[in-house]
Amino acid sequence: DTAVSQTPKYLVTQMGNDKSIKCEQNLGHDTMYWYKQDSKKFLKIMFSYNNKELIINETVPNRFSPKSPDKAHLNLHINSLELGDSAVYFCASSRGRRTDTQYFGPGTRLTVL
Amino acid sequence: TQLLEQSPQFLSIQEGENLTVYCNSSSVFSSLQWYRQEPGEGPVLLVTVVTGGEVKKLKRLTFQFGDARKDSSLHITAAQPGDTGLYLCAGVRGGETSGSRLTFGEGTQLTVNP
């Protein structure tokens, strides 16, 4: 069984388009995260939700909007895509306590042309 | 911004050799985690070290947390090709009541040649 799943795996789109990435976890976790990994493999947190409430919002352009319809889902919507948005986006989840293990999804490789 | 510096950034060695990866920061973290990431997959947690000076072993991997909780090291003994991957350290900040804010290092790409 897949613990944290993301769709799509690959996303190729034109500049200016709007796109969404979906994430689902079946671990019963309370907290979910979005990370961005750039071409140099640097991984940086973007957002975190706990029980559908936004708790971490790093300095991310307003074009990025996370949405959590329920505890098991955290989607990422990106408006007006730019070339610099090209990266691998990872969803993760954890039980919610500070030292808990974060389980990462397989990633979505976004390429903006 | 609390930065974690990892070194070396790239490491290519022969099977059977030993290696050490370092993770350093000027900031104190409540705990530190090491992850391994393979191509096309997300990072997978290897270990969490919490106490200053703590040493944890995972088969041929030895993890150490610095006494001041600002740095950590990962030592691999008799490396094997299956150890090839991207190793990431991540500092966990204290204070949050829910969830954890991970600050990742830049990663060490390890290649073990047969």
PDB file of C-alpha atoms in Angstrom:
ATOM      1  CA  ASP A   1       0.000   0.000   0.000  1.00  0.00           C
ATOM      2  CA  THR A   2       1.246   3.476  -0.885  1.00  0.00           C
ATOM      3  CA  ALA A   3       1.556   5.606   2.245  1.00  0.00           C
ATOM      4  CA  VAL A   4       1.888   9.048   0.641  1.00  0.00           C
ATOM      5  CA  SER A   5       0.888   9.368  -2.984  1.00  0.00           C
ATOM      6  CA  GLN A   6       1.116  12.289  -5.370  1.00  0.00           C
ATOM      7  CA  THR A   7      -0.382  12.933  -8.790  1.00  0.00           C
ATOM      8  CA  PRO A   8       0.804  13.563 -11.348  1.00  0.00           C
ATOM      9  CA  LYS A   9       4.348  12.172 -11.273  1.00  0.00           C
ATOM     10  CA  TYR A  10       5.406  14.434 -14.138  1.00  0.00           C
ATOM     11  CA  LEU A  11       3.894  17.753 -15.193  1.00  0.00           C
ATOM     12  CA  VAL A  12       5.055  19.706 -18.227  1.00  0.00           C
ATOM     13  CA  THR A  13       3.329  22.981 -18.936  1.00  0.00           C
ATOM     14  CA  GLN A  14       3.724  26.401 -20.479  1.00  0.00           C
ATOM     15  CA  MET A  15       4.541  29.624 -18.665  1.00  0.00           C
ATOM     16  CA  GLY A  16       1.458  31.430 -17.456  1.00  0.00           C
ATOM     17  CA  ASN A  17      -0.672  28.327 -17.010  1.00  0.00           C
ATOM     18  CA  ASP A  18      -2.365  27.267 -13.770  1.00  0.00           C
ATOM     19  CA  LYS A  19      -1.788  23.744 -12.490  1.00  0.00           C
ATOM     20  CA  SER A  20      -2.524  21.607  -9.433  1.00  0.00           C
ATOM     21  CA  ILE A  21      -0.675  18.772  -7.730  1.00  0.00           C
ATOM     22  CA  LYS A  22      -2.623  16.393  -5.515  1.00  0.00           C
ATOM     23  CA  CYS A  23      -1.397  14.572  -2.416  1.00  0.00           C
ATOM     24  CA  GLU A  24      -3.041  11.894  -0.337  1.00  0.00           C
ATOM     25  CA  GLN A  25      -1.835   9.980   2.699  1.00  0.00           C
ATOM     26  CA  ASN A  26      -3.374   6.824   4.149  1.00  0.00           C
ATOM     27  CA  LEU A  27      -1.307   6.812   7.342  1.00  0.00           C
ATOM     28  CA  GLY A  28      -3.896   8.577   9.482  1.00  0.00           C
ATOM     29  CA  HIS A  29      -1.463  11.440  10.107  1.00  0.00           C
ATOM     30  CA  ASP A  30      -2.586  14.860  11.319  1.00  0.00           C
ATOM     31  CA  THR A  31       0.088  16.942   9.626  1.00  0.00           C
ATOM     32  CA  MET A  32       0.966  17.296   5.949  1.00  0.00           C
ATOM     33  CA  TYR A  33       3.673  19.291   4.199  1.00  0.00           C
ATOM     34  CA  TRP A  34       4.750  20.568   0.799  1.00  0.00           C
ATOM     35  CA  TYR A  35       8.441  20.823  -0.049  1.00  0.00           C
ATOM     36  CA  LYS A  36      10.246  22.109  -3.131  1.00  0.00           C
ATOM     37  CA  GLN A  37      13.502  20.492  -4.305  1.00  0.00           C
ATOM     38  CA  ASP A  38      15.456  22.551  -6.807  1.00  0.00           C
ATOM     39  CA  SER A  39      17.857  21.430  -9.506  1.00  0.00           C
ATOM     40  CA  LYS A  40      20.710  21.359  -6.973  1.00  0.00           C
ATOM     41  CA  LYS A  41      18.701  18.925  -4.816  1.00  0.00           C
ATOM     42  CA  PHE A  42      18.140  21.544  -2.107  1.00  0.00           C
ATOM     43  CA  LEU A  43      14.920  20.700  -0.270  1.00  0.00           C
ATOM     44  CA  LYS A  44      12.942  23.537   1.297  1.00  0.00           C
ATOM     45  CA  ILE A  45       9.645  23.519   3.128  1.00  0.00           C
ATOM     46  CA  MET A  46       6.825  25.557   1.632  1.00  0.00           C
ATOM     47  CA  PHE A  47       3.712  24.827   3.676  1.00  0.00           C
ATOM     48  CA  SER A  48       2.450  22.677   6.513  1.00  0.00           C
ATOM     49  CA  TYR A  49      -1.105  21.869   7.550  1.00  0.00           C
ATOM     50  CA  ASN A  50      -2.261  20.319  10.804  1.00  0.00           C
ATOM     51  CA  ASN A  51      -5.827  19.038  10.876  1.00  0.00           C
ATOM     52  CA  LYS A  52      -6.658  21.168   7.833  1.00  0.00           C
ATOM     53  CA  GLU A  53      -5.217  24.294   9.460  1.00  0.00           C
ATOM     54  CA  LEU A  54      -2.227  26.121   7.944  1.00  0.00           C
ATOM     55  CA  ILE A  55       0.622  26.162  10.503  1.00  0.00           C
ATOM     56  CA  ILE A  56       3.731  26.801   8.408  1.00  0.00           C
ATOM     57  CA  ASN A  57       3.798  29.220   5.497  1.00  0.00           C
ATOM     58  CA  GLU A  58       7.314  29.976   4.353  1.00  0.00           C
ATOM     59  CA  THR A  59       8.126  32.867   2.074  1.00  0.00           C
ATOM     60  CA  VAL A  60       6.382  31.521  -0.980  1.00  0.00           C
ATOM     61  CA  PRO A  61       4.833  33.627  -3.773  1.00  0.00           C
ATOM     62  CA  ASN A  62       1.096  34.149  -3.507  1.00  0.00           C
ATOM     63  CA  ARG A  63       0.761  32.229  -6.747  1.00  0.00           C
ATOM     64  CA  PHE A  64       1.142  29.070  -4.651  1.00  0.00           C
ATOM     65  CA  SER A  65      -1.967  28.146  -2.694  1.00  0.00           C
ATOM     66  CA  PRO A  66      -2.300  24.961  -0.665  1.00  0.00           C
ATOM     67  CA  LYS A  67      -5.716  23.498  -0.003  1.00  0.00           C
ATOM     68  CA  SER A  68      -6.580  20.790   2.492  1.00  0.00           C
ATOM     69  CA  PRO A  69     -10.127  19.444   2.017  1.00  0.00           C
ATOM     70  CA  ASP A  70      -9.564  16.915   4.805  1.00  0.00           C
ATOM     71  CA  LYS A  71      -6.762  15.510   6.973  1.00  0.00           C
ATOM     72  CA  ALA A  72      -5.756  12.968   4.357  1.00  0.00           C
ATOM     73  CA  HIS A  73      -5.366  15.371   1.461  1.00  0.00           C
ATOM     74  CA  LEU A  74      -3.203  18.418   0.786  1.00  0.00           C
ATOM     75  CA  ASN A  75      -3.264  19.820  -2.723  1.00  0.00           C
ATOM     76  CA  LEU A  76      -1.016  22.500  -4.184  1.00  0.00           C
ATOM     77  CA  HIS A  77      -2.374  24.925  -6.748  1.00  0.00           C
ATOM     78  CA  ILE A  78       0.003  27.131  -8.683  1.00  0.00           C
ATOM     79  CA  ASN A  79      -1.194  30.138 -10.693  1.00  0.00           C
ATOM     80  CA  SER A  80       0.614  31.873 -13.520  1.00  0.00           C
ATOM     81  CA  LEU A  81       3.486  29.404 -13.656  1.00  0.00           C
ATOM     82  CA  GLU A  82       6.982  30.804 -14.158  1.00  0.00           C
ATOM     83  CA  LEU A  83      10.186  29.201 -15.427  1.00  0.00           C
ATOM     84  CA  GLY A  84      11.627  29.336 -11.902  1.00  0.00           C
ATOM     85  CA  ASP A  85       8.826  27.147 -10.614  1.00  0.00           C
ATOM     86  CA  SER A  86      10.414  24.167 -12.378  1.00  0.00           C
ATOM     87  CA  ALA A  87      11.414  21.758  -9.621  1.00  0.00           C
ATOM     88  CA  VAL A  88      10.398  18.551  -7.894  1.00  0.00           C
ATOM     89  CA  TYR A  89       7.607  19.059  -5.383  1.00  0.00           C
ATOM     90  CA  PHE A  90       7.299  16.629  -2.501  1.00  0.00           C
ATOM     91  CA  CYS A  91       4.367  16.059  -0.232  1.00  0.00           C
ATOM     92  CA  ALA A  92       4.996  14.591   3.215  1.00  0.00           C
ATOM     93  CA  SER A  93       3.014  13.692   6.296  1.00  0.00           C
ATOM     94  CA  SER A  94       3.672  13.033   9.975  1.00  0.00           C
ATOM     95  CA  ARG A  95       1.737  12.365  13.141  1.00  0.00           C
ATOM     96  CA  GLY A  96       2.266  15.954  14.182  1.00  0.00           C
ATOM     97  CA  ARG A  97       4.697  15.922  17.051  1.00  0.00           C
ATOM     98  CA  ARG A  98       7.955  17.759  16.571  1.00  0.00           C
ATOM     99  CA  THR A  99      10.216  14.700  16.491  1.00  0.00           C
ATOM    100  CA  ASP A 100       7.908  12.475  14.478  1.00  0.00           C
ATOM    101  CA  THR A 101       9.079  10.909  11.249  1.00  0.00           C
ATOM    102  CA  GLN A 102       7.992  12.654   8.101  1.00  0.00           C
ATOM    103  CA  TYR A 103       6.983  10.283   5.292  1.00  0.00           C
ATOM    104  CA  PHE A 104       7.578  11.667   1.844  1.00  0.00           C
ATOM    105  CA  GLY A 105       5.691  11.009  -1.353  1.00  0.00           C
ATOM    106  CA  PRO A 106       7.463  10.086  -4.602  1.00  0.00           C
ATOM    107  CA  GLY A 107       7.516  13.674  -5.837  1.00  0.00           C
ATOM    108  CA  THR A 108       6.057  15.543  -8.798  1.00  0.00           C
ATOM    109  CA  ARG A 109       8.537  16.812 -11.356  1.00  0.00           C
ATOM    110  CA  LEU A 110       7.195  20.104 -12.694  1.00  0.00           C
ATOM    111  CA  THR A 111       8.738  21.515 -15.859  1.00  0.00           C
ATOM    112  CA  VAL A 112       7.664  24.960 -17.009  1.00  0.00           C
ATOM    113  CA  LEU A 113       8.536  25.756 -20.620  1.00  0.00           C
TER     114      LEU A 113
ATOM    115  CA  THR B   1      17.726  31.687   8.458  1.00  0.00           C
ATOM    116  CA  GLN B   2      19.188  28.599  10.086  1.00  0.00           C
ATOM    117  CA  LEU B   3      21.443  27.019   7.499  1.00  0.00           C
ATOM    118  CA  LEU B   4      22.877  23.547   7.544  1.00  0.00           C
ATOM    119  CA  GLU B   5      26.073  23.037   5.607  1.00  0.00           C
ATOM    120  CA  GLN B   6      26.845  19.553   4.403  1.00  0.00           C
ATOM    121  CA  SER B   7      30.202  18.350   3.186  1.00  0.00           C
ATOM    122  CA  PRO B   8      31.316  16.996   0.925  1.00  0.00           C
ATOM    123  CA  GLN B   9      28.701  17.786  -1.698  1.00  0.00           C
ATOM    124  CA  PHE B  10      29.826  14.900  -3.913  1.00  0.00           C
ATOM    125  CA  LEU B  11      31.671  11.737  -2.938  1.00  0.00           C
ATOM    126  CA  SER B  12      32.705   8.894  -5.237  1.00  0.00           C
ATOM    127  CA  ILE B  13      34.455   5.943  -3.623  1.00  0.00           C
ATOM    128  CA  GLN B  14      35.251   2.297  -4.208  1.00  0.00           C
ATOM    129  CA  GLU B  15      33.358  -0.527  -2.585  1.00  0.00           C
ATOM    130  CA  GLY B  16      34.815  -1.392   0.812  1.00  0.00           C
ATOM    131  CA  GLU B  17      36.063   2.097   1.651  1.00  0.00           C
ATOM    132  CA  ASN B  18      34.940   4.093   4.672  1.00  0.00           C
ATOM    133  CA  LEU B  19      33.507   7.594   4.492  1.00  0.00           C
ATOM    134  CA  THR B  20      32.201  10.392   6.667  1.00  0.00           C
ATOM    135  CA  VAL B  21      29.667  13.065   5.800  1.00  0.00           C
ATOM    136  CA  TYR B  22      29.443  16.198   7.899  1.00  0.00           C
ATOM    137  CA  CYS B  23      26.533  18.464   8.691  1.00  0.00           C
ATOM    138  CA  ASN B  24      27.300  21.784  10.408  1.00  0.00           C
ATOM    139  CA  SER B  25      25.324  24.771  11.569  1.00  0.00           C
ATOM    140  CA  SER B  26      25.828  27.862  13.676  1.00  0.00           C
ATOM    141  CA  SER B  27      22.401  27.277  15.203  1.00  0.00           C
ATOM    142  CA  VAL B  28      21.208  24.823  17.817  1.00  0.00           C
ATOM    143  CA  PHE B  29      18.583  22.298  16.814  1.00  0.00           C
ATOM    144  CA  SER B  30      16.332  20.339  19.136  1.00  0.00           C
ATOM    145  CA  SER B  31      17.103  17.237  17.088  1.00  0.00           C
ATOM    146  CA  LEU B  32      18.669  16.280  13.816  1.00  0.00           C
ATOM    147  CA  GLN B  33      17.595  13.771  11.224  1.00  0.00           C
ATOM    148  CA  TRP B  34      19.402  11.999   8.404  1.00  0.00           C
ATOM    149  CA  TYR B  35      17.554  11.011   5.246  1.00  0.00           C
ATOM    150  CA  ARG B  36      18.532   9.042   2.174  1.00  0.00           C
ATOM    151  CA  GLN B  37      16.987   9.791  -1.200  1.00  0.00           C
ATOM    152  CA  GLU B  38      17.191   7.619  -4.309  1.00  0.00           C
ATOM    153  CA  PRO B  39      16.502   8.885  -7.850  1.00  0.00           C
ATOM    154  CA  GLY B  40      12.813   9.399  -8.561  1.00  0.00           C
ATOM    155  CA  GLU B  41      11.802   8.906  -4.949  1.00  0.00           C
ATOM    156  CA  GLY B  42      11.230  10.962  -1.848  1.00  0.00           C
ATOM    157  CA  PRO B  43      13.668  11.095   1.089  1.00  0.00           C
ATOM    158  CA  VAL B  44      13.441   8.253   3.595  1.00  0.00           C
ATOM    159  CA  LEU B  45      14.328   8.795   7.239  1.00  0.00           C
ATOM    160  CA  LEU B  46      17.388   6.858   8.453  1.00  0.00           C
ATOM    161  CA  VAL B  47      17.740   8.144  11.991  1.00  0.00           C
ATOM    162  CA  THR B  48      16.847  10.907  14.445  1.00  0.00           C
ATOM    163  CA  VAL B  49      19.384  12.049  17.038  1.00  0.00           C
ATOM    164  CA  VAL B  50      18.071  14.086  19.929  1.00  0.00           C
ATOM    165  CA  THR B  51      20.628  14.310  22.715  1.00  0.00           C
ATOM    166  CA  GLY B  52      23.920  16.191  22.435  1.00  0.00           C
ATOM    167  CA  GLY B  53      26.749  13.671  22.043  1.00  0.00           C
ATOM    168  CA  GLU B  54      24.369  10.901  21.066  1.00  0.00           C
ATOM    169  CA  VAL B  55      25.670   8.123  18.836  1.00  0.00           C
ATOM    170  CA  LYS B  56      23.354   5.801  16.930  1.00  0.00           C
ATOM    171  CA  LYS B  57      24.273   2.836  14.781  1.00  0.00           C
ATOM    172  CA  LEU B  58      22.303   1.382  11.914  1.00  0.00           C
ATOM    173  CA  LYS B  59      24.236  -1.639  10.635  1.00  0.00           C
ATOM    174  CA  ARG B  60      27.300  -0.121   8.902  1.00  0.00           C
ATOM    175  CA  LEU B  61      26.085   3.462   9.422  1.00  0.00           C
ATOM    176  CA  THR B  62      27.071   5.434  12.528  1.00  0.00           C
ATOM    177  CA  PHE B  63      25.408   8.753  13.298  1.00  0.00           C
ATOM    178  CA  GLN B  64      26.665  11.250  15.846  1.00  0.00           C
ATOM    179  CA  PHE B  65      25.081  14.428  17.192  1.00  0.00           C
ATOM    180  CA  GLY B  66      27.496  17.081  18.380  1.00  0.00           C
ATOM    181  CA  ASP B  67      27.657  17.942  22.076  1.00  0.00           C
ATOM    182  CA  ALA B  68      26.315  21.442  21.392  1.00  0.00           C
ATOM    183  CA  ARG B  69      23.574  20.074  19.061  1.00  0.00           C
ATOM    184  CA  LYS B  70      24.850  22.208  16.176  1.00  0.00           C
ATOM    185  CA  ASP B  71      26.497  19.535  14.068  1.00  0.00           C
ATOM    186  CA  SER B  72      26.274  15.907  13.136  1.00  0.00           C
ATOM    187  CA  SER B  73      28.173  13.296  11.183  1.00  0.00           C
ATOM    188  CA  LEU B  74      27.349  10.138   9.296  1.00  0.00           C
ATOM    189  CA  HIS B  75      30.055   7.499   8.999  1.00  0.00           C
ATOM    190  CA  ILE B  76      29.695   4.524   6.683  1.00  0.00           C
ATOM    191  CA  THR B  77      31.981   1.552   7.146  1.00  0.00           C
ATOM    192  CA  ALA B  78      32.875  -0.711   4.215  1.00  0.00           C
ATOM    193  CA  ALA B  79      30.603   1.072   1.763  1.00  0.00           C
ATOM    194  CA  GLN B  80      28.650  -1.000  -0.721  1.00  0.00           C
ATOM    195  CA  PRO B  81      27.116  -0.052  -4.090  1.00  0.00           C
ATOM    196  CA  GLY B  82      23.693  -0.245  -2.446  1.00  0.00           C
ATOM    197  CA  ASP B  83      24.692   2.718  -0.268  1.00  0.00           C
ATOM    198  CA  THR B  84      24.693   4.948  -3.344  1.00  0.00           C
ATOM    199  CA  GLY B  85      22.237   7.822  -2.973  1.00  0.00           C
ATOM    200  CA  LEU B  86      21.679  11.379  -1.816  1.00  0.00           C
ATOM    201  CA  TYR B  87      22.167  11.791   1.927  1.00  0.00           C
ATOM    202  CA  LEU B  88      20.403  14.729   3.538  1.00  0.00           C
ATOM    203  CA  CYS B  89      20.680  16.036   7.060  1.00  0.00           C
ATOM    204  CA  ALA B  90      17.780  18.015   8.480  1.00  0.00           C
ATOM    205  CA  GLY B  91      17.634  20.072  11.628  1.00  0.00           C
ATOM    206  CA  VAL B  92      14.411  20.108  13.608  1.00  0.00           C
ATOM    207  CA  ARG B  93      13.496  23.369  15.296  1.00  0.00           C
ATOM    208  CA  GLY B  94      11.886  23.365  18.685  1.00  0.00           C
ATOM    209  CA  GLY B  95       8.943  25.431  19.807  1.00  0.00           C
ATOM    210  CA  GLU B  96       6.264  24.254  17.430  1.00  0.00           C
ATOM    211  CA  THR B  97       3.330  22.581  19.083  1.00  0.00           C
ATOM    212  CA  SER B  98       2.299  20.666  16.033  1.00  0.00           C
ATOM    213  CA  GLY B  99       4.325  19.332  13.184  1.00  0.00           C
ATOM    214  CA  SER B 100       8.021  19.857  12.699  1.00  0.00           C
ATOM    215  CA  ARG B 101       9.910  22.424  10.661  1.00  0.00           C
ATOM    216  CA  LEU B 102      12.813  20.713   8.954  1.00  0.00           C
ATOM    217  CA  THR B 103      15.756  22.719   7.687  1.00  0.00           C
ATOM    218  CA  PHE B 104      17.652  20.596   5.192  1.00  0.00           C
ATOM    219  CA  GLY B 105      21.313  20.645   4.307  1.00  0.00           C
ATOM    220  CA  GLU B 106      22.390  20.817   0.684  1.00  0.00           C
ATOM    221  CA  GLY B 107      22.882  17.066   0.501  1.00  0.00           C
ATOM    222  CA  THR B 108      25.790  14.729  -0.212  1.00  0.00           C
ATOM    223  CA  GLN B 109      25.603  12.665  -3.382  1.00  0.00           C
ATOM    224  CA  LEU B 110      27.394   9.406  -2.643  1.00  0.00           C
ATOM    225  CA  THR B 111      28.429   6.997  -5.382  1.00  0.00           C
ATOM    226  CA  VAL B 112      29.952   3.669  -4.407  1.00  0.00           C
ATOM    227  CA  ASN B 113      31.626   1.962  -7.334  1.00  0.00           C
ATOM    228  CA  PRO B 114      31.862  -1.845  -7.450  1.00  0.00           C
TER     229      PRO B 114
END
